[in-house]
């Protein structure tokens, strides 16, 4: 699997911001050659403190899924997201990000990505991070019997923060 995400925030007030984001995913096990998710939105930052942060985002997103075997698909969807970060101790932090993509034309079709992680500092800007990613697709384009509706990934990595 390969996943990349980039988001630009522009604060309109101290707490209210606009954003433009893009996510790209390639997943061999789900027959996914490339999923591209791109779109603008608005967000509100409830906390932005050294030891905790919480924000909420709402936007419109263009979804494109290119498969190796299955039929490619593209649509416009909503995007609802929340992100929480807590510093538990001086050397240990917890993060949780939940993104919900409802299909605006069919309420039974939606996708959810939940990414939770715990990181331990090992240097000035370096940390070791254990992450659990759960992705749920209520109506996968590829047969649910083949790929399933739920995909769970565990990652252990070295992280640099700047």
PDB file of C-alpha atoms in Angstrom:
ATOM      1  CA  UNK A   1       0.000   0.000   0.000  1.00  0.00           C
ATOM      2  CA  UNK A   2       1.058   3.556  -0.648  1.00  0.00           C
ATOM      3  CA  UNK A   3      -0.738   6.530   0.902  1.00  0.00           C
ATOM      4  CA  UNK A   4       0.007  10.246   0.591  1.00  0.00           C
ATOM      5  CA  UNK A   5      -1.895  13.222   1.972  1.00  0.00           C
ATOM      6  CA  UNK A   6      -1.330  16.955   1.669  1.00  0.00           C
ATOM      7  CA  UNK A   7      -3.489  19.752   3.087  1.00  0.00           C
ATOM      8  CA  UNK A   8      -3.132  23.525   2.991  1.00  0.00           C
ATOM      9  CA  UNK A   9      -4.914  25.540   5.717  1.00  0.00           C
ATOM     10  CA  UNK A  10      -5.590  29.273   5.582  1.00  0.00           C
ATOM     11  CA  UNK A  11      -6.900  30.808   8.800  1.00  0.00           C
ATOM     12  CA  UNK A  12      -9.605  33.430   8.268  1.00  0.00           C
ATOM     13  CA  UNK A  13      -9.876  34.126  12.014  1.00  0.00           C
ATOM     14  CA  UNK A  14      -8.008  32.742  15.025  1.00  0.00           C
ATOM     15  CA  UNK A  15     -10.097  29.532  14.925  1.00  0.00           C
ATOM     16  CA  UNK A  16     -11.910  29.412  11.547  1.00  0.00           C
ATOM     17  CA  UNK A  17      -9.999  28.266   8.460  1.00  0.00           C
ATOM     18  CA  UNK A  18     -10.413  27.222   4.862  1.00  0.00           C
ATOM     19  CA  UNK A  19      -8.488  24.293   3.428  1.00  0.00           C
ATOM     20  CA  UNK A  20      -7.669  22.456   0.236  1.00  0.00           C
ATOM     21  CA  UNK A  21      -6.659  18.826   0.596  1.00  0.00           C
ATOM     22  CA  UNK A  22      -5.630  15.877  -1.521  1.00  0.00           C
ATOM     23  CA  UNK A  23      -5.211  12.204  -0.610  1.00  0.00           C
ATOM     24  CA  UNK A  24      -3.893   9.438  -2.853  1.00  0.00           C
ATOM     25  CA  UNK A  25      -3.972   5.703  -2.123  1.00  0.00           C
ATOM     26  CA  UNK A  26      -2.754   2.639  -3.985  1.00  0.00           C
ATOM     27  CA  UNK A  27      -3.761  -0.747  -2.525  1.00  0.00           C
ATOM     28  CA  UNK A  28      -2.911  -3.979  -4.341  1.00  0.00           C
ATOM     29  CA  UNK A  29      -5.065  -6.163  -2.062  1.00  0.00           C
ATOM     30  CA  UNK A  30      -8.187  -4.103  -2.864  1.00  0.00           C
ATOM     31  CA  UNK A  31      -7.431  -4.025  -6.627  1.00  0.00           C
ATOM     32  CA  UNK A  32      -7.019  -0.237  -6.257  1.00  0.00           C
ATOM     33  CA  UNK A  33      -4.539   1.171  -8.737  1.00  0.00           C
ATOM     34  CA  UNK A  34      -5.089   4.745  -7.513  1.00  0.00           C
ATOM     35  CA  UNK A  35      -7.729   6.482  -5.389  1.00  0.00           C
ATOM     36  CA  UNK A  36      -7.588  10.270  -5.551  1.00  0.00           C
ATOM     37  CA  UNK A  37      -9.609  12.393  -3.128  1.00  0.00           C
ATOM     38  CA  UNK A  38      -9.349  16.166  -3.574  1.00  0.00           C
ATOM     39  CA  UNK A  39     -11.426  19.133  -2.471  1.00  0.00           C
ATOM     40  CA  UNK A  40     -11.910  22.323  -0.461  1.00  0.00           C
ATOM     41  CA  UNK A  41     -13.667  22.912   2.822  1.00  0.00           C
ATOM     42  CA  UNK A  42     -13.954  24.907   6.015  1.00  0.00           C
ATOM     43  CA  UNK A  43     -12.717  24.020   9.469  1.00  0.00           C
ATOM     44  CA  UNK A  44     -12.880  25.157  13.053  1.00  0.00           C
ATOM     45  CA  UNK A  45     -10.057  24.684  15.562  1.00  0.00           C
ATOM     46  CA  UNK A  46     -11.503  24.266  19.063  1.00  0.00           C
ATOM     47  CA  UNK A  47      -8.130  23.857  20.794  1.00  0.00           C
ATOM     48  CA  UNK A  48      -4.644  24.622  19.585  1.00  0.00           C
ATOM     49  CA  UNK A  49      -2.538  24.247  22.704  1.00  0.00           C
ATOM     50  CA  UNK A  50       0.926  22.676  23.158  1.00  0.00           C
ATOM     51  CA  UNK A  51      -0.543  19.606  24.909  1.00  0.00           C
ATOM     52  CA  UNK A  52      -3.833  19.181  23.047  1.00  0.00           C
ATOM     53  CA  UNK A  53      -5.587  20.117  19.825  1.00  0.00           C
ATOM     54  CA  UNK A  54      -9.032  19.437  18.403  1.00  0.00           C
ATOM     55  CA  UNK A  55     -10.457  20.491  15.056  1.00  0.00           C
ATOM     56  CA  UNK A  56     -13.514  19.818  12.908  1.00  0.00           C
ATOM     57  CA  UNK A  57     -13.746  20.093   9.099  1.00  0.00           C
ATOM     58  CA  UNK A  58     -16.592  20.066   6.592  1.00  0.00           C
ATOM     59  CA  UNK A  59     -16.113  20.080   2.834  1.00  0.00           C
ATOM     60  CA  UNK A  60     -16.954  18.840  -0.650  1.00  0.00           C
ATOM     61  CA  UNK A  61     -14.683  16.286  -2.262  1.00  0.00           C
ATOM     62  CA  UNK A  62     -14.094  14.792  -5.695  1.00  0.00           C
ATOM     63  CA  UNK A  63     -13.492  11.035  -5.422  1.00  0.00           C
ATOM     64  CA  UNK A  64     -11.839   9.027  -8.227  1.00  0.00           C
ATOM     65  CA  UNK A  65     -11.054   5.304  -7.973  1.00  0.00           C
ATOM     66  CA  UNK A  66      -9.027   3.588 -10.700  1.00  0.00           C
ATOM     67  CA  UNK A  67      -8.953  -0.201 -10.449  1.00  0.00           C
ATOM     68  CA  UNK A  68      -6.675  -2.751 -12.066  1.00  0.00           C
ATOM     69  CA  UNK A  69      -9.564  -5.146 -12.905  1.00  0.00           C
ATOM     70  CA  UNK A  70     -12.878  -3.623 -11.718  1.00  0.00           C
ATOM     71  CA  UNK A  71     -14.613  -0.716 -13.464  1.00  0.00           C
ATOM     72  CA  UNK A  72     -13.223   2.717 -12.575  1.00  0.00           C
ATOM     73  CA  UNK A  73     -15.546   5.088 -10.714  1.00  0.00           C
ATOM     74  CA  UNK A  74     -15.713   8.794  -9.851  1.00  0.00           C
ATOM     75  CA  UNK A  75     -18.179  10.976  -7.951  1.00  0.00           C
ATOM     76  CA  UNK A  76     -18.585  14.062  -5.780  1.00  0.00           C
ATOM     77  CA  UNK A  77     -19.031  13.473  -2.076  1.00  0.00           C
ATOM     78  CA  UNK A  78     -19.071  15.324   1.201  1.00  0.00           C
ATOM     79  CA  UNK A  79     -16.222  15.254   3.704  1.00  0.00           C
ATOM     80  CA  UNK A  80     -16.635  15.439   7.470  1.00  0.00           C
ATOM     81  CA  UNK A  81     -13.507  15.131   9.577  1.00  0.00           C
ATOM     82  CA  UNK A  82     -12.329  15.517  13.146  1.00  0.00           C
ATOM     83  CA  UNK A  83      -8.794  15.391  14.463  1.00  0.00           C
ATOM     84  CA  UNK A  84      -7.659  15.086  18.088  1.00  0.00           C
ATOM     85  CA  UNK A  85      -4.126  15.239  19.470  1.00  0.00           C
ATOM     86  CA  UNK A  86      -3.226  14.771  23.136  1.00  0.00           C
ATOM     87  CA  UNK A  87       0.152  14.807  24.821  1.00  0.00           C
ATOM     88  CA  UNK A  88      -0.283  12.182  27.545  1.00  0.00           C
ATOM     89  CA  UNK A  89       3.150  12.573  29.150  1.00  0.00           C
ATOM     90  CA  UNK A  90       6.300  14.472  28.290  1.00  0.00           C
ATOM     91  CA  UNK A  91       7.422  11.698  25.912  1.00  0.00           C
ATOM     92  CA  UNK A  92       4.095  10.091  24.852  1.00  0.00           C
ATOM     93  CA  UNK A  93       1.318  11.444  22.609  1.00  0.00           C
ATOM     94  CA  UNK A  94      -1.947  10.135  21.135  1.00  0.00           C
ATOM     95  CA  UNK A  95      -3.606  11.166  17.859  1.00  0.00           C
ATOM     96  CA  UNK A  96      -6.949  10.235  16.335  1.00  0.00           C
ATOM     97  CA  UNK A  97      -8.340  11.309  12.979  1.00  0.00           C
ATOM     98  CA  UNK A  98     -11.734  10.230  11.628  1.00  0.00           C
ATOM     99  CA  UNK A  99     -12.853  11.090   8.085  1.00  0.00           C
ATOM    100  CA  UNK A 100     -16.371  10.348   6.843  1.00  0.00           C
ATOM    101  CA  UNK A 101     -17.187  10.513   3.111  1.00  0.00           C
ATOM    102  CA  UNK A 102     -20.962  10.303   2.523  1.00  0.00           C
ATOM    103  CA  UNK A 103     -22.128   9.824  -1.059  1.00  0.00           C
ATOM    104  CA  UNK A 104     -24.368  12.844  -1.692  1.00  0.00           C
ATOM    105  CA  UNK A 105     -26.587  10.892  -4.122  1.00  0.00           C
ATOM    106  CA  UNK A 106     -27.013   7.647  -2.130  1.00  0.00           C
ATOM    107  CA  UNK A 107     -27.178   7.779   1.688  1.00  0.00           C
ATOM    108  CA  UNK A 108     -26.360   4.059   2.009  1.00  0.00           C
ATOM    109  CA  UNK A 109     -23.023   4.544   0.215  1.00  0.00           C
ATOM    110  CA  UNK A 110     -20.254   5.987   2.383  1.00  0.00           C
ATOM    111  CA  UNK A 111     -16.635   5.486   3.395  1.00  0.00           C
ATOM    112  CA  UNK A 112     -14.954   6.023   6.772  1.00  0.00           C
ATOM    113  CA  UNK A 113     -11.245   6.212   7.589  1.00  0.00           C
ATOM    114  CA  UNK A 114     -10.174   6.094  11.260  1.00  0.00           C
ATOM    115  CA  UNK A 115      -6.485   6.583  11.989  1.00  0.00           C
ATOM    116  CA  UNK A 116      -5.357   6.330  15.624  1.00  0.00           C
ATOM    117  CA  UNK A 117      -1.760   6.417  16.751  1.00  0.00           C
ATOM    118  CA  UNK A 118       0.474   6.604  19.746  1.00  0.00           C
ATOM    119  CA  UNK A 119       3.956   8.108  19.491  1.00  0.00           C
ATOM    120  CA  UNK A 120       6.943   8.141  21.803  1.00  0.00           C
ATOM    121  CA  UNK A 121       9.643  10.790  21.425  1.00  0.00           C
ATOM    122  CA  UNK A 122      13.163   9.486  20.812  1.00  0.00           C
ATOM    123  CA  UNK A 123      14.931  12.730  19.926  1.00  0.00           C
ATOM    124  CA  UNK A 124      14.413  16.428  19.238  1.00  0.00           C
ATOM    125  CA  UNK A 125      11.931  15.994  16.369  1.00  0.00           C
ATOM    126  CA  UNK A 126      11.953  12.204  16.016  1.00  0.00           C
ATOM    127  CA  UNK A 127       9.502   9.692  17.463  1.00  0.00           C
ATOM    128  CA  UNK A 128       8.476   6.056  17.125  1.00  0.00           C
ATOM    129  CA  UNK A 129       4.802   5.755  16.181  1.00  0.00           C
ATOM    130  CA  UNK A 130       2.377   2.822  16.284  1.00  0.00           C
ATOM    131  CA  UNK A 131      -0.713   3.466  14.139  1.00  0.00           C
ATOM    132  CA  UNK A 132      -3.944   1.580  13.539  1.00  0.00           C
ATOM    133  CA  UNK A 133      -5.911   2.471  10.390  1.00  0.00           C
ATOM    134  CA  UNK A 134      -9.430   1.156   9.869  1.00  0.00           C
ATOM    135  CA  UNK A 135     -11.097   1.857   6.530  1.00  0.00           C
ATOM    136  CA  UNK A 136     -14.724   0.939   5.923  1.00  0.00           C
ATOM    137  CA  UNK A 137     -16.518   1.040   2.562  1.00  0.00           C
ATOM    138  CA  UNK A 138     -20.273   0.376   2.786  1.00  0.00           C
ATOM    139  CA  UNK A 139     -20.489  -0.491  -0.934  1.00  0.00           C
ATOM    140  CA  UNK A 140     -17.089  -1.554  -2.295  1.00  0.00           C
ATOM    141  CA  UNK A 141     -16.749  -1.418  -6.093  1.00  0.00           C
ATOM    142  CA  UNK A 142     -15.039  -4.797  -6.003  1.00  0.00           C
ATOM    143  CA  UNK A 143     -17.150  -7.637  -4.587  1.00  0.00           C
ATOM    144  CA  UNK A 144     -17.295  -7.500  -0.764  1.00  0.00           C
ATOM    145  CA  UNK A 145     -16.787 -11.270  -0.756  1.00  0.00           C
ATOM    146  CA  UNK A 146     -13.412 -10.728  -2.465  1.00  0.00           C
ATOM    147  CA  UNK A 147     -12.028  -7.690  -0.624  1.00  0.00           C
ATOM    148  CA  UNK A 148     -14.383  -7.192   2.337  1.00  0.00           C
ATOM    149  CA  UNK A 149     -15.943  -3.952   3.529  1.00  0.00           C
ATOM    150  CA  UNK A 150     -13.415  -3.350   6.319  1.00  0.00           C
ATOM    151  CA  UNK A 151      -9.656  -3.014   5.898  1.00  0.00           C
ATOM    152  CA  UNK A 152      -7.392  -2.858   8.973  1.00  0.00           C
ATOM    153  CA  UNK A 153      -3.731  -1.829   8.795  1.00  0.00           C
ATOM    154  CA  UNK A 154      -1.117  -1.617  11.563  1.00  0.00           C
ATOM    155  CA  UNK A 155       1.993   0.526  11.046  1.00  0.00           C
ATOM    156  CA  UNK A 156       5.125   0.883  13.139  1.00  0.00           C
ATOM    157  CA  UNK A 157       7.392   3.645  11.953  1.00  0.00           C
ATOM    158  CA  UNK A 158       9.931   6.321  12.656  1.00  0.00           C
ATOM    159  CA  UNK A 159       8.375   9.800  12.360  1.00  0.00           C
ATOM    160  CA  UNK A 160       9.961  13.220  11.892  1.00  0.00           C
ATOM    161  CA  UNK A 161       7.888  16.295  12.792  1.00  0.00           C
ATOM    162  CA  UNK A 162       8.615  19.774  11.447  1.00  0.00           C
TER     163      UNK A 162
END
